[in-house]
Amino acid sequence: MSTKNTREIVDTYYRLANAGAWDDWCDLFAVDQTMDEQLAGHVEGRETLRDMMKGFPEMYASFSNTPVHIVVDGEQAAVVSHISAVTTGGDAVEAEVCNYFQVSGGLIRYMSNFHDSVPFAAVSGA
């Protein structure tokens, strides 16, 4: 079995997110992954992430995260993307995002994202 390279992992991350395949998306992360997520905070462990993502379809009627610019340097990547979503309550979300990835052994070990939280007020309740 070959190990996917960083670019393949990043491309798969966005493909699965945009397909709403959250369980498969979670499998891209290492068992002991760490994530610093702008809205959800610090998340440790793949199964914690998987439990968190189970509620995602209840928050969004539609969701897309489209990469605009991808930079890969070995086992690190940064992606500037645009999120277009509609909450289940009908609120539109449009946001520019930057994700940072550290990949090792074909899995995401660390990820963080950065964006304006105002567009997500309808989801976060802020």
Short mmCIF file of N, CA and C in Angstrom, two decimals:
data_model
loop_
_atom_site.label_atom_id
_atom_site.label_comp_id
_atom_site.label_asym_id
_atom_site.label_seq_id
_atom_site.Cartn_x
_atom_site.Cartn_y
_atom_site.Cartn_z
N MET A 1 0.85 -1.18 0.00
CA MET A 1 0.00 0.00 0.00
C MET A 1 0.89 1.24 0.00
N SER A 2 0.66 2.13 -0.95
CA SER A 2 1.48 3.34 -1.02
C SER A 2 0.89 4.42 -0.12
N THR A 3 1.76 5.25 0.38
CA THR A 3 1.35 6.37 1.21
C THR A 3 1.07 7.56 0.31
N LYS A 4 -0.06 8.20 0.50
CA LYS A 4 -0.39 9.38 -0.30
C LYS A 4 0.52 10.54 0.09
N ASN A 5 0.85 11.35 -0.91
CA ASN A 5 1.68 12.51 -0.61
C ASN A 5 0.80 13.65 -0.09
N THR A 6 1.47 14.70 0.36
CA THR A 6 0.77 15.82 0.99
C THR A 6 -0.28 16.42 0.06
N ARG A 7 0.06 16.64 -1.20
CA ARG A 7 -0.89 17.24 -2.14
C ARG A 7 -2.12 16.35 -2.32
N GLU A 8 -1.91 15.04 -2.42
CA GLU A 8 -3.05 14.12 -2.57
C GLU A 8 -3.96 14.16 -1.34
N ILE A 9 -3.36 14.24 -0.16
CA ILE A 9 -4.14 14.31 1.09
C ILE A 9 -4.97 15.60 1.10
N VAL A 10 -4.33 16.71 0.75
CA VAL A 10 -5.03 18.00 0.75
C VAL A 10 -6.17 17.99 -0.27
N ASP A 11 -5.90 17.50 -1.47
CA ASP A 11 -6.95 17.44 -2.49
C ASP A 11 -8.11 16.56 -2.02
N THR A 12 -7.79 15.44 -1.39
CA THR A 12 -8.83 14.52 -0.89
C THR A 12 -9.62 15.17 0.24
N TYR A 13 -8.95 15.91 1.10
CA TYR A 13 -9.61 16.65 2.20
C TYR A 13 -10.75 17.50 1.65
N TYR A 14 -10.48 18.29 0.62
CA TYR A 14 -11.51 19.18 0.06
C TYR A 14 -12.56 18.41 -0.74
N ARG A 15 -12.14 17.38 -1.46
CA ARG A 15 -13.09 16.58 -2.23
C ARG A 15 -14.12 15.92 -1.31
N LEU A 16 -13.65 15.31 -0.22
CA LEU A 16 -14.55 14.64 0.71
C LEU A 16 -15.42 15.63 1.48
N ALA A 17 -14.85 16.77 1.87
CA ALA A 17 -15.65 17.79 2.57
C ALA A 17 -16.77 18.28 1.66
N ASN A 18 -16.46 18.54 0.41
CA ASN A 18 -17.47 19.05 -0.51
C ASN A 18 -18.50 18.00 -0.88
N ALA A 19 -18.16 16.73 -0.72
CA ALA A 19 -19.12 15.64 -0.96
C ALA A 19 -19.94 15.34 0.29
N GLY A 20 -19.57 15.95 1.42
CA GLY A 20 -20.28 15.67 2.67
C GLY A 20 -19.96 14.29 3.21
N ALA A 21 -18.82 13.71 2.80
CA ALA A 21 -18.41 12.38 3.23
C ALA A 21 -17.56 12.52 4.50
N TRP A 22 -18.20 12.91 5.59
CA TRP A 22 -17.48 13.30 6.80
C TRP A 22 -16.77 12.15 7.48
N ASP A 23 -17.31 10.95 7.43
CA ASP A 23 -16.64 9.82 8.05
C ASP A 23 -15.34 9.50 7.31
N ASP A 24 -15.40 9.46 5.98
CA ASP A 24 -14.19 9.24 5.18
C ASP A 24 -13.21 10.41 5.36
N TRP A 25 -13.74 11.62 5.47
CA TRP A 25 -12.92 12.81 5.70
C TRP A 25 -12.14 12.66 7.01
N CYS A 26 -12.80 12.18 8.06
CA CYS A 26 -12.14 11.99 9.34
C CYS A 26 -11.02 10.95 9.24
N ASP A 27 -11.17 9.97 8.35
CA ASP A 27 -10.14 8.95 8.19
C ASP A 27 -8.84 9.51 7.61
N LEU A 28 -8.85 10.74 7.09
CA LEU A 28 -7.63 11.38 6.60
C LEU A 28 -6.72 11.82 7.75
N PHE A 29 -7.26 11.86 8.97
CA PHE A 29 -6.53 12.36 10.12
C PHE A 29 -5.92 11.20 10.91
N ALA A 30 -4.76 11.46 11.49
CA ALA A 30 -4.10 10.48 12.36
C ALA A 30 -4.97 10.25 13.60
N VAL A 31 -4.85 9.08 14.18
CA VAL A 31 -5.62 8.74 15.38
C VAL A 31 -5.37 9.77 16.48
N ASP A 32 -4.13 10.24 16.59
CA ASP A 32 -3.78 11.20 17.64
C ASP A 32 -3.66 12.63 17.10
N GLN A 33 -4.42 12.93 16.07
CA GLN A 33 -4.37 14.26 15.44
C GLN A 33 -4.68 15.37 16.42
N THR A 34 -4.19 16.57 16.08
CA THR A 34 -4.52 17.78 16.81
C THR A 34 -5.00 18.81 15.80
N MET A 35 -6.09 19.49 16.14
CA MET A 35 -6.64 20.52 15.26
C MET A 35 -6.93 21.75 16.10
N ASP A 36 -6.58 22.89 15.56
CA ASP A 36 -6.98 24.16 16.14
C ASP A 36 -7.93 24.80 15.15
N GLU A 37 -9.22 24.70 15.45
CA GLU A 37 -10.28 25.11 14.54
C GLU A 37 -10.86 26.42 15.03
N GLN A 38 -10.98 27.37 14.14
CA GLN A 38 -11.39 28.74 14.47
C GLN A 38 -12.66 28.78 15.33
N LEU A 39 -13.65 27.98 15.01
CA LEU A 39 -14.92 28.01 15.74
C LEU A 39 -15.01 26.93 16.82
N ALA A 40 -14.52 25.73 16.52
CA ALA A 40 -14.66 24.61 17.46
C ALA A 40 -13.58 24.58 18.53
N GLY A 41 -12.49 25.31 18.31
CA GLY A 41 -11.41 25.34 19.29
C GLY A 41 -10.41 24.22 19.08
N HIS A 42 -9.77 23.82 20.15
CA HIS A 42 -8.72 22.80 20.13
C HIS A 42 -9.37 21.41 20.16
N VAL A 43 -9.06 20.59 19.17
CA VAL A 43 -9.66 19.26 19.06
C VAL A 43 -8.54 18.23 19.01
N GLU A 44 -8.54 17.29 19.92
CA GLU A 44 -7.51 16.25 19.94
C GLU A 44 -8.15 14.88 19.71
N GLY A 45 -7.54 14.11 18.80
CA GLY A 45 -7.97 12.75 18.53
C GLY A 45 -8.95 12.65 17.38
N ARG A 46 -8.73 11.64 16.54
CA ARG A 46 -9.59 11.44 15.37
C ARG A 46 -11.03 11.12 15.77
N GLU A 47 -11.22 10.33 16.82
CA GLU A 47 -12.59 9.95 17.20
C GLU A 47 -13.34 11.13 17.80
N THR A 48 -12.64 12.03 18.48
CA THR A 48 -13.27 13.27 18.96
C THR A 48 -13.74 14.09 17.76
N LEU A 49 -12.88 14.18 16.75
CA LEU A 49 -13.23 14.90 15.53
C LEU A 49 -14.42 14.23 14.84
N ARG A 50 -14.40 12.91 14.76
CA ARG A 50 -15.50 12.17 14.12
C ARG A 50 -16.83 12.44 14.82
N ASP A 51 -16.82 12.42 16.15
CA ASP A 51 -18.05 12.71 16.92
C ASP A 51 -18.53 14.13 16.66
N MET A 52 -17.59 15.06 16.58
CA MET A 52 -17.92 16.46 16.32
C MET A 52 -18.56 16.62 14.93
N MET A 53 -18.04 15.91 13.95
CA MET A 53 -18.52 16.06 12.58
C MET A 53 -19.87 15.40 12.34
N LYS A 54 -20.30 14.54 13.22
CA LYS A 54 -21.62 13.91 13.09
C LYS A 54 -22.73 14.97 13.10
N GLY A 55 -22.51 16.09 13.78
CA GLY A 55 -23.51 17.15 13.85
C GLY A 55 -23.44 18.14 12.70
N PHE A 56 -22.42 18.03 11.87
CA PHE A 56 -22.22 19.00 10.79
C PHE A 56 -23.40 19.08 9.83
N PRO A 57 -23.96 17.95 9.36
CA PRO A 57 -25.11 18.02 8.45
C PRO A 57 -26.34 18.68 9.06
N GLU A 58 -26.44 18.70 10.38
CA GLU A 58 -27.57 19.35 11.04
C GLU A 58 -27.40 20.87 11.08
N MET A 59 -26.17 21.35 10.87
CA MET A 59 -25.90 22.79 10.87
C MET A 59 -26.03 23.41 9.48
N TYR A 60 -25.69 22.63 8.44
CA TYR A 60 -25.64 23.18 7.08
C TYR A 60 -26.54 22.41 6.13
N ALA A 61 -27.38 23.15 5.40
CA ALA A 61 -28.17 22.55 4.33
C ALA A 61 -27.30 22.33 3.10
N SER A 62 -26.32 23.21 2.91
CA SER A 62 -25.33 23.03 1.85
C SER A 62 -24.01 23.61 2.33
N PHE A 63 -22.91 23.04 1.83
CA PHE A 63 -21.59 23.46 2.27
C PHE A 63 -20.58 23.16 1.16
N SER A 64 -19.78 24.16 0.80
CA SER A 64 -18.66 23.91 -0.11
C SER A 64 -17.48 24.75 0.34
N ASN A 65 -16.33 24.15 0.24
CA ASN A 65 -15.07 24.79 0.61
C ASN A 65 -14.14 24.61 -0.59
N THR A 66 -14.00 25.66 -1.38
CA THR A 66 -13.30 25.58 -2.66
C THR A 66 -11.90 26.17 -2.56
N PRO A 67 -10.86 25.34 -2.77
CA PRO A 67 -9.50 25.85 -2.76
C PRO A 67 -9.28 26.89 -3.87
N VAL A 68 -8.59 27.97 -3.50
CA VAL A 68 -8.25 29.02 -4.45
C VAL A 68 -6.74 28.99 -4.74
N HIS A 69 -5.96 28.69 -3.70
CA HIS A 69 -4.50 28.65 -3.83
C HIS A 69 -3.95 27.62 -2.86
N ILE A 70 -3.11 26.71 -3.37
CA ILE A 70 -2.53 25.65 -2.55
C ILE A 70 -1.01 25.74 -2.65
N VAL A 71 -0.35 25.75 -1.49
CA VAL A 71 1.11 25.73 -1.43
C VAL A 71 1.51 24.50 -0.62
N VAL A 72 2.36 23.65 -1.21
CA VAL A 72 2.83 22.46 -0.54
C VAL A 72 4.35 22.53 -0.42
N ASP A 73 4.85 22.26 0.77
CA ASP A 73 6.29 22.21 1.02
C ASP A 73 6.56 20.96 1.84
N GLY A 74 6.93 19.89 1.17
CA GLY A 74 7.18 18.62 1.86
C GLY A 74 5.93 18.10 2.54
N GLU A 75 5.99 18.01 3.87
CA GLU A 75 4.86 17.48 4.64
C GLU A 75 3.97 18.59 5.21
N GLN A 76 4.12 19.80 4.68
CA GLN A 76 3.29 20.92 5.12
C GLN A 76 2.54 21.49 3.92
N ALA A 77 1.37 22.04 4.19
CA ALA A 77 0.60 22.70 3.13
C ALA A 77 -0.21 23.84 3.73
N ALA A 78 -0.42 24.85 2.92
CA ALA A 78 -1.32 25.94 3.27
C ALA A 78 -2.29 26.11 2.12
N VAL A 79 -3.55 26.27 2.44
CA VAL A 79 -4.58 26.39 1.42
C VAL A 79 -5.45 27.60 1.73
N VAL A 80 -5.53 28.50 0.76
CA VAL A 80 -6.49 29.60 0.83
C VAL A 80 -7.72 29.11 0.09
N SER A 81 -8.87 29.22 0.72
CA SER A 81 -10.09 28.70 0.10
C SER A 81 -11.26 29.64 0.38
N HIS A 82 -12.38 29.33 -0.27
CA HIS A 82 -13.60 30.11 -0.06
C HIS A 82 -14.71 29.15 0.35
N ILE A 83 -15.36 29.45 1.47
CA ILE A 83 -16.51 28.66 1.93
C ILE A 83 -17.79 29.37 1.50
N SER A 84 -18.66 28.62 0.86
CA SER A 84 -20.03 29.05 0.55
C SER A 84 -20.94 28.01 1.17
N ALA A 85 -21.81 28.46 2.05
CA ALA A 85 -22.69 27.52 2.73
C ALA A 85 -24.03 28.18 3.02
N VAL A 86 -25.01 27.33 3.31
CA VAL A 86 -26.31 27.78 3.77
C VAL A 86 -26.66 26.94 4.99
N THR A 87 -27.00 27.61 6.08
CA THR A 87 -27.37 26.88 7.29
C THR A 87 -28.73 26.22 7.10
N THR A 88 -29.05 25.29 7.97
CA THR A 88 -30.38 24.66 7.90
C THR A 88 -31.47 25.67 8.18
N GLY A 89 -31.12 26.80 8.81
CA GLY A 89 -32.08 27.88 9.05
C GLY A 89 -32.19 28.85 7.89
N GLY A 90 -31.40 28.62 6.83
CA GLY A 90 -31.48 29.46 5.63
C GLY A 90 -30.51 30.63 5.57
N ASP A 91 -29.62 30.76 6.55
CA ASP A 91 -28.65 31.84 6.55
C ASP A 91 -27.47 31.50 5.63
N ALA A 92 -27.06 32.47 4.81
CA ALA A 92 -25.92 32.28 3.93
C ALA A 92 -24.62 32.56 4.66
N VAL A 93 -23.60 31.77 4.34
CA VAL A 93 -22.26 31.95 4.88
C VAL A 93 -21.30 32.04 3.71
N GLU A 94 -20.55 33.13 3.64
CA GLU A 94 -19.50 33.32 2.64
C GLU A 94 -18.26 33.76 3.40
N ALA A 95 -17.16 33.01 3.27
CA ALA A 95 -15.97 33.34 4.04
C ALA A 95 -14.70 32.91 3.32
N GLU A 96 -13.67 33.75 3.45
CA GLU A 96 -12.33 33.41 2.98
C GLU A 96 -11.63 32.71 4.13
N VAL A 97 -10.90 31.64 3.82
CA VAL A 97 -10.30 30.80 4.85
C VAL A 97 -8.86 30.46 4.47
N CYS A 98 -8.03 30.24 5.47
CA CYS A 98 -6.70 29.68 5.24
C CYS A 98 -6.54 28.50 6.18
N ASN A 99 -6.23 27.33 5.62
CA ASN A 99 -5.96 26.13 6.41
C ASN A 99 -4.48 25.81 6.32
N TYR A 100 -3.91 25.38 7.44
CA TYR A 100 -2.53 24.92 7.49
C TYR A 100 -2.54 23.45 7.88
N PHE A 101 -1.79 22.64 7.15
CA PHE A 101 -1.74 21.19 7.37
C PHE A 101 -0.32 20.72 7.63
N GLN A 102 -0.16 19.75 8.55
CA GLN A 102 1.07 18.98 8.69
C GLN A 102 0.68 17.52 8.47
N VAL A 103 1.33 16.89 7.50
CA VAL A 103 1.02 15.52 7.11
C VAL A 103 2.23 14.64 7.37
N SER A 104 1.98 13.45 7.90
CA SER A 104 3.05 12.49 8.14
C SER A 104 2.50 11.09 7.96
N GLY A 105 3.22 10.26 7.25
CA GLY A 105 2.76 8.88 7.05
C GLY A 105 1.43 8.80 6.32
N GLY A 106 1.14 9.78 5.48
CA GLY A 106 -0.09 9.76 4.69
C GLY A 106 -1.33 10.19 5.45
N LEU A 107 -1.15 10.78 6.64
CA LEU A 107 -2.29 11.23 7.45
C LEU A 107 -2.05 12.65 7.94
N ILE A 108 -3.12 13.38 8.16
CA ILE A 108 -3.02 14.72 8.71
C ILE A 108 -2.77 14.59 10.22
N ARG A 109 -1.65 15.11 10.67
CA ARG A 109 -1.29 15.06 12.10
C ARG A 109 -1.73 16.32 12.81
N TYR A 110 -1.66 17.45 12.10
CA TYR A 110 -2.05 18.74 12.67
C TYR A 110 -2.71 19.58 11.60
N MET A 111 -3.74 20.30 11.99
CA MET A 111 -4.39 21.23 11.08
C MET A 111 -4.89 22.42 11.89
N SER A 112 -4.80 23.59 11.29
CA SER A 112 -5.40 24.78 11.89
C SER A 112 -6.05 25.57 10.77
N ASN A 113 -7.06 26.35 11.13
CA ASN A 113 -7.68 27.21 10.13
C ASN A 113 -7.89 28.60 10.69
N PHE A 114 -7.93 29.55 9.78
CA PHE A 114 -8.02 30.96 10.14
C PHE A 114 -9.01 31.64 9.22
N HIS A 115 -9.99 32.33 9.81
CA HIS A 115 -10.98 33.05 9.02
C HIS A 115 -11.73 34.03 9.92
N ASP A 116 -12.42 34.93 9.29
CA ASP A 116 -13.29 35.85 10.01
C ASP A 116 -14.45 35.05 10.57
N SER A 117 -14.75 35.19 11.83
CA SER A 117 -15.83 34.41 12.43
C SER A 117 -17.21 35.04 12.22
N VAL A 118 -17.27 36.32 11.81
CA VAL A 118 -18.55 37.01 11.64
C VAL A 118 -19.48 36.28 10.65
N PRO A 119 -19.00 35.81 9.50
CA PRO A 119 -19.92 35.12 8.59
C PRO A 119 -20.55 33.86 9.18
N PHE A 120 -19.97 33.32 10.24
CA PHE A 120 -20.47 32.08 10.84
C PHE A 120 -21.35 32.34 12.06
N ALA A 121 -21.74 33.58 12.30
CA ALA A 121 -22.53 33.93 13.48
C ALA A 121 -23.82 33.13 13.59
N ALA A 122 -24.46 32.86 12.46
CA ALA A 122 -25.72 32.10 12.49
C ALA A 122 -25.49 30.66 12.96
N VAL A 123 -24.28 30.14 12.76
CA VAL A 123 -23.96 28.77 13.17
C VAL A 123 -23.44 28.75 14.59
N SER A 124 -22.56 29.70 14.92
CA SER A 124 -21.91 29.70 16.22
C SER A 124 -22.75 30.34 17.32
N GLY A 125 -23.74 31.12 16.92
CA GLY A 125 -24.57 31.80 17.90
C GLY A 125 -23.93 33.06 18.46
N ALA A 126 -22.80 33.44 17.88
CA ALA A 126 -22.09 34.64 18.37
C ALA A 126 -22.68 35.91 17.82
#
